[in-house]
Amino acid sequence: MPELKYDPYNLIITGVGGQGNVMSSRIIGNMMSLKGFFVTIGETFGASQRGGSVMSHVRISTKETVSPQIPKGKAHMIVSLEPSETIRVLMDYGNPAVQVITNTRPTHPIGVISGQAEYPSDQNIEEWINEISSKAWFFDATEMAVKIGHPIFSNIIMAGALAATNELPLDREIFETIMNTKFNPDKAKSNLEAYDQGVASIV
Amino acid sequence: MSIFTEEQNGTRHLLMGNEAIVRGAIEAGLDVAAGYPGTPSSEIIETLAKYAEKNNHYVEWSVNEKVALEVAAAGSFSGLRSLAVMKQPGLNVASDFLLHLSASGTRGPMVLLCADDPGALSSINEGETRFYARLMEIPLIEPGNFQEAKDMMKWAFELSEEIRNIVLVRTVTRLSHASGNVTLGERKESVGKAFFKNDGFILDPMEGSVMSAPVAYKHGEQQVKLKRCAEIFEKSPFNVYEGPVNPELLIITSSICDLYSKEAVSLLNAEKRVGILKLGTTFPLPPKLIEQYLAKADKILIVEEVLPFLEESIKVLAAELAPTIGAKQFFGKANGDIPMVNELNPDIVVTALSSILGIEYKEVDEEYKKRASEICFFGSPARETTFCPGCPHRASFFSINKNISMDNRSGFTCGDIGCYSMGMLPGGFSTLKTLHAMGSGTGLASGFGKMTKFGMEQPVVSVCGDSTFFHSAMPPLVNAIHNNSNLTMIVLDNSGTAMTGFQPHPGLEVDATGSEAPKIDIPSVCKGMGVNVEVCDPFDLAKTQETLFKFLESDGVNVLVLKQICALSPEKKGKKMFNMSIDDSVCLGGECGCNKMCTRVLSCPGLIWDRETEKSTINDVICIGCGVCASVCPSGAIKKEEA
Amino acid sequence: MKISGSNELLEQIQNNNLCVGCGACVGICPYFKAHKGKVAMTFSCDRTEGRCYAHCPGTETDYDVLANELFNKPYEEKPIGNYIKIYGAKAGEKAVNGSFQNGGTVTTLMKFAMEKGLIDSAVLTDSIDMIPDPQIVTKSDEIGNFSSTKYMASPTVSKFNEAIKMGHKKIGVVGTPCQMKAIGKIKSNPLDREEFKKPETFLIGLFCTWAVDTKNFIKLLESKTDISKIKSMDIPPPPAEVFILKTETEAIEIPLDDIRKIVPEGCSLCPDMTCEWADISVGAFEGRSGWNTLIVRTKKGEELINSAISEGYLTVEEFPDENVTHLTKGSVGKKKRGLAKREELMKSMDQNDNGSATAPSVVGFR
Ligand SMILES: Cc1cc2nc3c(=O)[nH]c(=O)nc-3n(C[C@H](O)[C@H](O)[C@H](O)COP(=O)(O)OP(=O)(O)OC[C@H]3O[C@@H](n4cnc5c(N)ncnc54)[C@H](O)[C@@H]3O)c2cc1C
Ligand SMILES: Cc1ncc(C[n+]2csc(CCOP(=O)(O)OP(=O)(O)O)c2C)c(N)n1
Ligand code: SF4
């Protein structure tokens, strides 16, 4: 088993209910588990799935199963499917060393839709995330996903992007194996395409 | 190749807590399982049902939890291995039968799995299962991690077989819905053959009648079983101590709090000062084991979620043991170190530990925290839970709210449990004015409808989902009819149990395993009760409102069934009913007297108010084309086109 | 004069039970709706300035604006308002007969106005099962269907809003004092909206001491008889002190005191009995059954009446001086009661609110 940069490595995957957050964390978790790591995933779903914020804590260790909740301020990497959610998670779990990969496509909360609240500008979001992280990647994963065929693929694009950062020993072969056991060839192919586009988004 | 149908002994997997529980039951040689959906327990029956045919299990979604427990008990009485599954509030529903069952005893091994939701992540309560163990005098075991979720589940059946009584297993959201690594074990053969012996000597527990009488005798027998449990628990491998031989502080914990405690100790690098006794068997407590560890430390911190169940039992034990082990200093709920509401997490335990041990702890640099909070204030607008785009409930509440306002007699709506509970929130136009247990909306409405005697003239409405209708809303409806109450009951029929993940219910043509099943038609049931019923499509706002007006103004009990499939249902997902568009030349934008009826009022996530053009637009990524906004726009600017 | 939004309207008028249900706020946005004679807001609106507030006869009103619009001069405080002449009147020999409340002056004149092309549409009030049902009429031979008084407060002004929206340019309206006041406010385009196209109007005001709350009225009637059998209703002149329901077979008397109990709170603040904000005002002719009192207030009103008289549609006679005195007395009485009530209300509101600035303004009821 390769060594980890941190043990346990604390990854948070966040987004809005319905964006495929859970699937993304499970796939990454499975990829690491198949490599022999101890993986613990803590998830918030249920009521929060109806348009609310969702978050998965994926913790990877060479030694043991750990708490399914990451302690505050202790995230190493935040992968986010929605930009304002990135900021929400940074407030609780961020620290000066944290890294961030974020989809730039906003999903407006109903407070914004109904005009009670304002959504921050793209520019502000980028500035702020850069300010409170050590490194951050931004790209419109939704747009890429729609081109592949469905906005849901953005969750796999993010997984590919995470792999490309080389923060964790995630490799494409294992991803392919998982896809082939989980999905029919058509779906698997689209997912692989999404994964590869995610990889290509990290420069 | 599924771990739920194959042996795969010794292989290692990443499993969700609920999956581990399922595997545990399968390894135990399960025959019968019954439950009613409830987060965070639903995946258990769902998974068992999926593989029921292959495994030769009988698995059902029962109409409610009491019936689920009864169905499972029938399995046990027939000599089979049986399991009942529910979330904590379901245990309240099932408790009357449980009281009698625990006294009558079981035959084939029987396990009751209850999932608690500390912190109410998906509930409107944080009810406690553990106290039922004490109240019902049955053993309680609590897995502390994913491996244990499987192993203890398997063991629960063995324990039940040994004591011939039901065993209560408690899990929590953070275990059931989290995932971790599990190594699989050996699968036992199922019993497979059912026979209910009933003609033996009446008091014979295995061959006589099964009942809780004669009470004193059966109650006594039950307590003997419990004593036996305490003995077994003394040697249980699920009670684990980790730490120095003589710790400065002893943490006693159970369930998922074990992992929080470990994390906290490690964050403070206090491994040499603190020991952790994790209890897997939390009722009855094994007194000798507890004594052994209490004796080692002077300071005891008890870490558990919600109420001080362990804390109180351990304090009683410690008081009895004081002459031999001396006086102890306790920390926990009573002294306020561990809160008595909400779920715990590593941070709460760290805070308690650092104050007890005098170690300073900073989660993150102060400056960073301050700046991040500032940024979050502007950068992360609150994200309220709301109905899905295209949810029929949004349309229903729009009509209900509008009608009640126009009716102008201060009418109100009693809420119930399901996705439509969100009718309480602004996204549901704050329509619901009461919200309690399943079925209670119509029960309350039945009562309100009789307050006319005391001058109440407000029209009374109750809402109830289709699953809730069968679960517990039929008795209050009967009550309302029989007692001549005045109310309009609105059944929000979205063809499934949506909130918990779209499980089938008796109103559908399929059962838990996906096989065809006779469906019970809600309007016919109501008609059979002798009450006036009408069925409308909530997307047809005009017809719905016309009917509702009529009902609001008529006396007696009327039932309006608003039927439209849930937007997330497998049937509808991904399929648009209409292609929606906005005619820019018709939309009057910010100047329109409607003041953003579409976005500000209807507030469907599928719409966006473009601040620059001051006009409404459709968010194509999110809109599912239900067409409701087209009926709401007073200018007719929103167009729908058959997709 | 401050114009606020719907929240203030609710706070000051509706929540204080002062809404008389005239319908001025209905039909201009999707939020205010009239249902069964009552006006309600369905969903909340956050505009800080709204036509709903500006049009409501219960909110602060600049009488000079109304007077300038109708009479081309500032407001002069007179007991029965501005007028040119008062007649005793009834439908003339050329008029079509009908089941008029009194002399049929109103029906006849509206019909005449439409036939002469003075109006292209008329906003009139019918009722269905005792629920007021205002409508827009564009055919003169339908006007007769609306004769007779519906004593319920009616959201008639909502149909005036609708008629404007539909593009009618010359609109006739028959209405009570609160309704006419609202129409004056609407015509003044208080929010200076560019797209507002002010219609020509011909306004026939009805005398009014009070109206009744529809729902409570229905309840009261149902306790007396089968409401579907009611043919007509009337209030005979004092000292009778009764309200009479006529069916095919009987006449049922209800003491006026019972009726007064179901008068909307808002009516008790109204200072206008003779309907000052109209081209002509019509009421009963006390002591002469089958006749009307007719007050001619504007030039437009005068012209129409003169031709109606000369063409035989209207029969008039001199209105006796003692009746003018009597009418003035009644009118002053209502003004005094209305103003006193308003003072009282303002005081109680001030007390409730500890005299803070949020005390609702009901200046309109002057
Ligand atoms: C609520 C109310 C209270 C009244 N109180 C008095 C009073 O105290 N003293 C008095 O002298 N006269 C009063 N009147 C007026 C009187 O009843 C007659 O309407 C009036 O004398 C005209 O008679 P007519 O025969 O010309 O009417 P008709 O020719 O019968 O025509 C009646 C007209 O009144 C309109 N109308 C009926 N009901 C309403 C309503 N609720 N809102 C608006 N328009 C309506 C119809 O559209 C119709 O055009 C009142 C009228 C109303 C509506
Ligand atoms: C006693 C009890 N059992 C189970 C639950 C879990 N639960 C919450 S919502 C819900 C579904 C209700 O379904 P339905 O009434 O059809 O409403 P929908 O979610 O489809 O709108 C269930 C089972 C509960 N809260 N209480
Ligand atoms: S899951 Fe179905 S019922 Fe629940 S909010 Fe979404 S669309 Fe509505």
PDB file of C-alpha atoms and ligand atoms in Angstrom, chain A residues 50, chain B residues 387-388 391 393 419 422 494 498 566-568, ligand 3:
ATOM      1  CA  ARG A  50     -34.429  17.899  -1.611  1.00  0.00           C
TER       2      ARG A  50
ATOM      3  CA  PHE B 387     -39.648  20.559  -3.116  1.00  0.00           C
ATOM      4  CA  CYS B 388     -37.905  19.150  -6.159  1.00  0.00           C
ATOM      5  CA  CYS B 391     -42.875  18.245  -7.435  1.00  0.00           C
ATOM      6  CA  HIS B 393     -46.649  18.978  -3.698  1.00  0.00           C
ATOM      7  CA  CYS B 419     -41.976  15.162   1.589  1.00  0.00           C
ATOM      8  CA  MET B 422     -41.971  20.816   3.700  1.00  0.00           C
ATOM      9  CA  ASN B 494     -47.648  10.804  -5.485  1.00  0.00           C
ATOM     10  CA  ALA B 498     -41.166   9.553  -1.678  1.00  0.00           C
ATOM     11  CA  CYS B 566     -43.498  12.227  -7.672  1.00  0.00           C
ATOM     12  CA  ALA B 567     -40.966  14.037  -9.860  1.00  0.00           C
ATOM     13  CA  LEU B 568     -38.213  11.717  -8.649  1.00  0.00           C
TER      14      LEU B 568
HETATM   15  S1  SF4 D   3     -39.120  13.398  -3.882  1.00  0.00           S
HETATM   16 FE1  SF4 D   3     -41.032  13.571  -5.015  1.00  0.00          FE
HETATM   17  S2  SF4 D   3     -42.554  14.093  -3.465  1.00  0.00           S
HETATM   18 FE2  SF4 D   3     -40.526  14.459  -2.576  1.00  0.00          FE
HETATM   19  S3  SF4 D   3     -40.071  16.645  -2.931  1.00  0.00           S
HETATM   20 FE3  SF4 D   3     -39.178  15.499  -4.651  1.00  0.00          FE
HETATM   21  S4  SF4 D   3     -40.784  15.422  -6.227  1.00  0.00           S
HETATM   22 FE4  SF4 D   3     -41.742  16.033  -4.314  1.00  0.00          FE
END
